Short mmCIF file of C-alpha atoms in Angstrom, two decimals:
data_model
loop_
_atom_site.label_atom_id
_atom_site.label_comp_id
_atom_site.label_asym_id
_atom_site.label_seq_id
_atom_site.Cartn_x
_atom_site.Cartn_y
_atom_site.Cartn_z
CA UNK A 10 66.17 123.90 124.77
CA UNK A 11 64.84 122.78 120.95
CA UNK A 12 66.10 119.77 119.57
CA UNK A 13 67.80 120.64 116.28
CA UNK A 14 68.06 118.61 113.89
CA UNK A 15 69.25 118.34 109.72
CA UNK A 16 65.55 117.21 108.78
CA UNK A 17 64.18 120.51 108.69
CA UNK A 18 60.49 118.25 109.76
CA UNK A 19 62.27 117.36 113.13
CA UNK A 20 63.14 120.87 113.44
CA UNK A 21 59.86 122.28 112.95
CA UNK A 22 58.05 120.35 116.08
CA UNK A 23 59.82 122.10 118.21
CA UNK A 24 60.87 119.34 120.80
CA UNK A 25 61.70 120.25 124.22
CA UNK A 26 64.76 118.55 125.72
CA UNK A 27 65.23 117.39 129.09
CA UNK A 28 68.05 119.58 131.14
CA UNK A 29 69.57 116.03 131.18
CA UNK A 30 69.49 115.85 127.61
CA UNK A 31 70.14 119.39 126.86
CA UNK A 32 73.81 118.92 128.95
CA UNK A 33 75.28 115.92 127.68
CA UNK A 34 78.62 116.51 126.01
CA UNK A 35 79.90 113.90 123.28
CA UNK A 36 82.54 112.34 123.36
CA UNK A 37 85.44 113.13 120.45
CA UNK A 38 86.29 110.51 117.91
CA UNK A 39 88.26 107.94 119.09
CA UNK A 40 90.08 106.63 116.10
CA UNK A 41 92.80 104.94 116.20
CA UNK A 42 96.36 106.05 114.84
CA UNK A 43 97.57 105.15 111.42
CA UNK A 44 101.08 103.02 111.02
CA UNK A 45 102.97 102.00 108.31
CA UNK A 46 103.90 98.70 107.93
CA UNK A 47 107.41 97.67 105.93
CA UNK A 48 108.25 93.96 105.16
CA UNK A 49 111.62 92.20 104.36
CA UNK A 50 110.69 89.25 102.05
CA UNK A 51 113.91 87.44 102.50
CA UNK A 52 117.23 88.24 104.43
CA UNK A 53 119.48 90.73 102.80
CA UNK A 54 116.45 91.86 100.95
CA UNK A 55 115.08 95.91 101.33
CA UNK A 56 112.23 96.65 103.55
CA UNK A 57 109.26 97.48 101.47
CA UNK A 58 106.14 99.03 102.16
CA UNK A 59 103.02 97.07 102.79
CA UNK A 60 100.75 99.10 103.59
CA UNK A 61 98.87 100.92 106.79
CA UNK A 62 97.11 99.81 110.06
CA UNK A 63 95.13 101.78 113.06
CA UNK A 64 96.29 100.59 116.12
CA UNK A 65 96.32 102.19 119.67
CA UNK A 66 99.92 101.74 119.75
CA UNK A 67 103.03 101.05 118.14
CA UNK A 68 102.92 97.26 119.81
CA UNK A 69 99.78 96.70 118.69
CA UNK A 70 100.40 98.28 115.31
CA UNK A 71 103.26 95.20 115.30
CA UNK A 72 100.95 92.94 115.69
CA UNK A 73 98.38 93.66 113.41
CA UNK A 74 100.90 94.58 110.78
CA UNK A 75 102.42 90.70 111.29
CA UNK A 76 99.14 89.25 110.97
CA UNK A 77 98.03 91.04 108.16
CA UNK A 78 100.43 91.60 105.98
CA UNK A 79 103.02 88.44 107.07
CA UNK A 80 101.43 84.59 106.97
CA UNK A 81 103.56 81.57 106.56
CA UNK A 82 104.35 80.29 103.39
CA UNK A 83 105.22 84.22 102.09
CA UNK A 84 109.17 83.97 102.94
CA UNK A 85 108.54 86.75 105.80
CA UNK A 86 111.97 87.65 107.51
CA UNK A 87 111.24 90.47 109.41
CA UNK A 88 108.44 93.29 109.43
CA UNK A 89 108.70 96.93 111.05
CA UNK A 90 106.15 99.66 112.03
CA UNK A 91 106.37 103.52 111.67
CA UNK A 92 103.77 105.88 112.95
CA UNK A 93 102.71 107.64 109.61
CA UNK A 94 102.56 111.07 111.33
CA UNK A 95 106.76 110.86 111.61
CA UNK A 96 107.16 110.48 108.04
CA UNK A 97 108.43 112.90 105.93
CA UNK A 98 107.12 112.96 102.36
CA UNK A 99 109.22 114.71 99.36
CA UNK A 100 107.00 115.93 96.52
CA UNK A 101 105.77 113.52 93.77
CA UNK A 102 107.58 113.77 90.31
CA UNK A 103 106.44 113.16 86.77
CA UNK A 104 107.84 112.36 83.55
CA UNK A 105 110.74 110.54 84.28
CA UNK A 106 111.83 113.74 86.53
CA UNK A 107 113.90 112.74 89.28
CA UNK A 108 112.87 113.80 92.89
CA UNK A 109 116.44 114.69 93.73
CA UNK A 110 117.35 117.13 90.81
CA UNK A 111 114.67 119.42 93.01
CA UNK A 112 117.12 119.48 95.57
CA UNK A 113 119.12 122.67 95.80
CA UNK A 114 120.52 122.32 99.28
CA UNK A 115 123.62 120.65 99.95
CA UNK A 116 124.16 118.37 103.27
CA UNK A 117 125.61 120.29 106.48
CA UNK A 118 127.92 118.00 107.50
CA UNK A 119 126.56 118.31 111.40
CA UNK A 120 125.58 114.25 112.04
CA UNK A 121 123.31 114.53 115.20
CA UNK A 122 120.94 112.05 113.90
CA UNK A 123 120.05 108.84 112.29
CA UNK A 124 117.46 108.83 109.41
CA UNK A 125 115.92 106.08 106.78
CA UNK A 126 115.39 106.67 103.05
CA UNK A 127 112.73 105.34 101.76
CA UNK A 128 112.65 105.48 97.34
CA UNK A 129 109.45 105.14 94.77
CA UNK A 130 111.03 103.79 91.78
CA UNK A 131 107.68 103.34 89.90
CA UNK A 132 104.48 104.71 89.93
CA UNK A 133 102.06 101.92 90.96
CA UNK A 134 104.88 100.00 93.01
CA UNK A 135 105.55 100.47 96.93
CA UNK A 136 108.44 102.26 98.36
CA UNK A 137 112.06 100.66 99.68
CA UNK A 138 114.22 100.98 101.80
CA UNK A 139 117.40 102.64 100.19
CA UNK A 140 119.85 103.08 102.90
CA UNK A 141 120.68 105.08 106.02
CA UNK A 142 122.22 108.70 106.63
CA UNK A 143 123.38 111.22 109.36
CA UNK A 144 121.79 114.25 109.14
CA UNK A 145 120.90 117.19 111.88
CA UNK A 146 116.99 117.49 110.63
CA UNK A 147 114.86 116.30 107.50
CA UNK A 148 115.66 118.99 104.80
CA UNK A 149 119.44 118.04 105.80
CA UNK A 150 118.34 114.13 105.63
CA UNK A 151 116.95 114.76 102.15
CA UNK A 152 120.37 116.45 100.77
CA UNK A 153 122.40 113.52 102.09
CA UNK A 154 120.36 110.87 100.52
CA UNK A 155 120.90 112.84 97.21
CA UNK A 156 124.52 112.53 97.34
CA UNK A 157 124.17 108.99 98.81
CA UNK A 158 121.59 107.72 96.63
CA UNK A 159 121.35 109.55 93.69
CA UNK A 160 121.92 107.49 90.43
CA UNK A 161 120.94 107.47 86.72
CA UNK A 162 117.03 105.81 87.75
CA UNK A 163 114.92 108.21 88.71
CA UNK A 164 113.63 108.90 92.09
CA UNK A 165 109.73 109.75 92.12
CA UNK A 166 109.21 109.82 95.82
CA UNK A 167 111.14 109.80 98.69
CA UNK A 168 110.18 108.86 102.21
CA UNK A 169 112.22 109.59 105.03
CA UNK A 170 112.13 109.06 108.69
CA UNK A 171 114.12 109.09 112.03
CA UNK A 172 115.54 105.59 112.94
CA UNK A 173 114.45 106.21 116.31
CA UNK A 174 110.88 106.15 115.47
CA UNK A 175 111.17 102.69 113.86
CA UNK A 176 109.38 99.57 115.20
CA UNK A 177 111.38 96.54 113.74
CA UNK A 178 111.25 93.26 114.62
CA UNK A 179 114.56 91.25 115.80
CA UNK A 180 116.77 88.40 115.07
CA UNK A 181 115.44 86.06 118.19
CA UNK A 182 111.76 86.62 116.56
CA UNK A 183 112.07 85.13 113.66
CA UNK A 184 110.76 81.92 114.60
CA UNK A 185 107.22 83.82 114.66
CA UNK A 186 107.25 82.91 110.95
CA UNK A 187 107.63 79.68 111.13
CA UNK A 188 105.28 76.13 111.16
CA UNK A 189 105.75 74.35 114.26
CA UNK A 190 106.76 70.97 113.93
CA UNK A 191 103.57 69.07 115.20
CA UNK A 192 101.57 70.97 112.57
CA UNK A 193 103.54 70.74 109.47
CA UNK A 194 100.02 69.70 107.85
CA UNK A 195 99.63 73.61 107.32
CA UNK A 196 102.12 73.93 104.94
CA UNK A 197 101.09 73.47 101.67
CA UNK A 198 103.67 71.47 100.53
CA UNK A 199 102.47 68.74 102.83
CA UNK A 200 99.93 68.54 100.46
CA UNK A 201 100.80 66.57 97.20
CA UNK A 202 97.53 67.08 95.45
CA UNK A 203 99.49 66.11 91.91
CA UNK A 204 100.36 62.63 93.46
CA UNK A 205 96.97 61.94 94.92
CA UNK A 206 95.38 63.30 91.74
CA UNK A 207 98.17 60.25 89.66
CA UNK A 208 97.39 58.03 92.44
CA UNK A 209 93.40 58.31 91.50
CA UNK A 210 93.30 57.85 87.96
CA UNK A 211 96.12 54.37 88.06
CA UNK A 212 93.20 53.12 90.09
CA UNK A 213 90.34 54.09 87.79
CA UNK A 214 92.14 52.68 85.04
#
């Protein structure tokens, strides 16, 4: 067997290859999975999104999202994780146009399951978390939120996504945020820089 190659120089010397060589099969690409990660700043405040991370699983998707996108002194209160390939995205409006005004179909009224809307309010920004519905599929999902949700703002986007397939952290964990009490020197409040700064110049006077 030749050895082929894209540099049509390689190509031309006509290279034998080894039956060892020839046979080797290679081995598909082994990325890993893309998750979304969602943030609640303070309690009582709406998830919003952070932004993604590949991870082999949802656990570890947790724990990268927490590192990266949670550190202490940002008034984390809880994060959560959704495997991008279970949202649903609506179609991106212009102009002002609100998303839902596109929707024709009105909700079934069958309540089999649990989904989270998710709302763009600005190009540029990140989306929230609006609210909860019961709904028997996505389409149905998307025609509750409009009668839940809808209002006089418009509605660019709209994200939406089963409850089940949501990786949020709990009440008990929310002590992962916080400074432990031997090494309050990482906060940066521990550090009056003003005073010490005061303190300086009294002596230099």
């Amino acid at each position: 067997m030749i050895l082929k190659s894209l540099d049509p120089r390689v190509t031309r010397l006509s290279i034998e290859l080894s039956p060892d060589e020839s046979s080797v099969a290679k081995d598909g690409l082994d990325q890993f999975e893309t998750y979304e990660a969602f943030v609640q700043s303070k309690e009582g405040k709406p998830f919003e999104h952070a932004g993604p991370v590949h991870a082999p699983n949802e656990e570890m998707a947790f724990l990268f999202a927490k590192e990266q996108y949670s550190r202490r002194g940002m008034f984390c209160n809880a994060i959560c994780v959704i495997k991008t390939e279970n949202i649903k995205v609506s179609e991106y409006t212009d102009n002002g146009q609100d998303i839902y005004n596109l929707v024709t179909d009105h909700p079934s009224g069958n309540e089999n399951e649990s989904f989270e809307i998710f709302h763009l309010m600005k190009r540029g920004k990140q989306h929230k978390h609006e609210g909860s519905v019961l709904a028997k599929d996505f389409d149905d999902a998307m025609a509750m939120a409009k009668k839940e949700f809808q209002s006089d703002k418009p509605v660019f986007n709209v994200w939406i996504v089963k409850s089940a397939h949501i990786m949020a952290s709990e009440d008990e964990d929310k002590d992962i945020w916080d400074t432990l009490k031997e090494k309050q020197y990482r906060e940066a409040t521990d550090y009056k820089a003003a005073d010490k700064i005061k303190a300086f110049k009294e002596n230099q006077a």
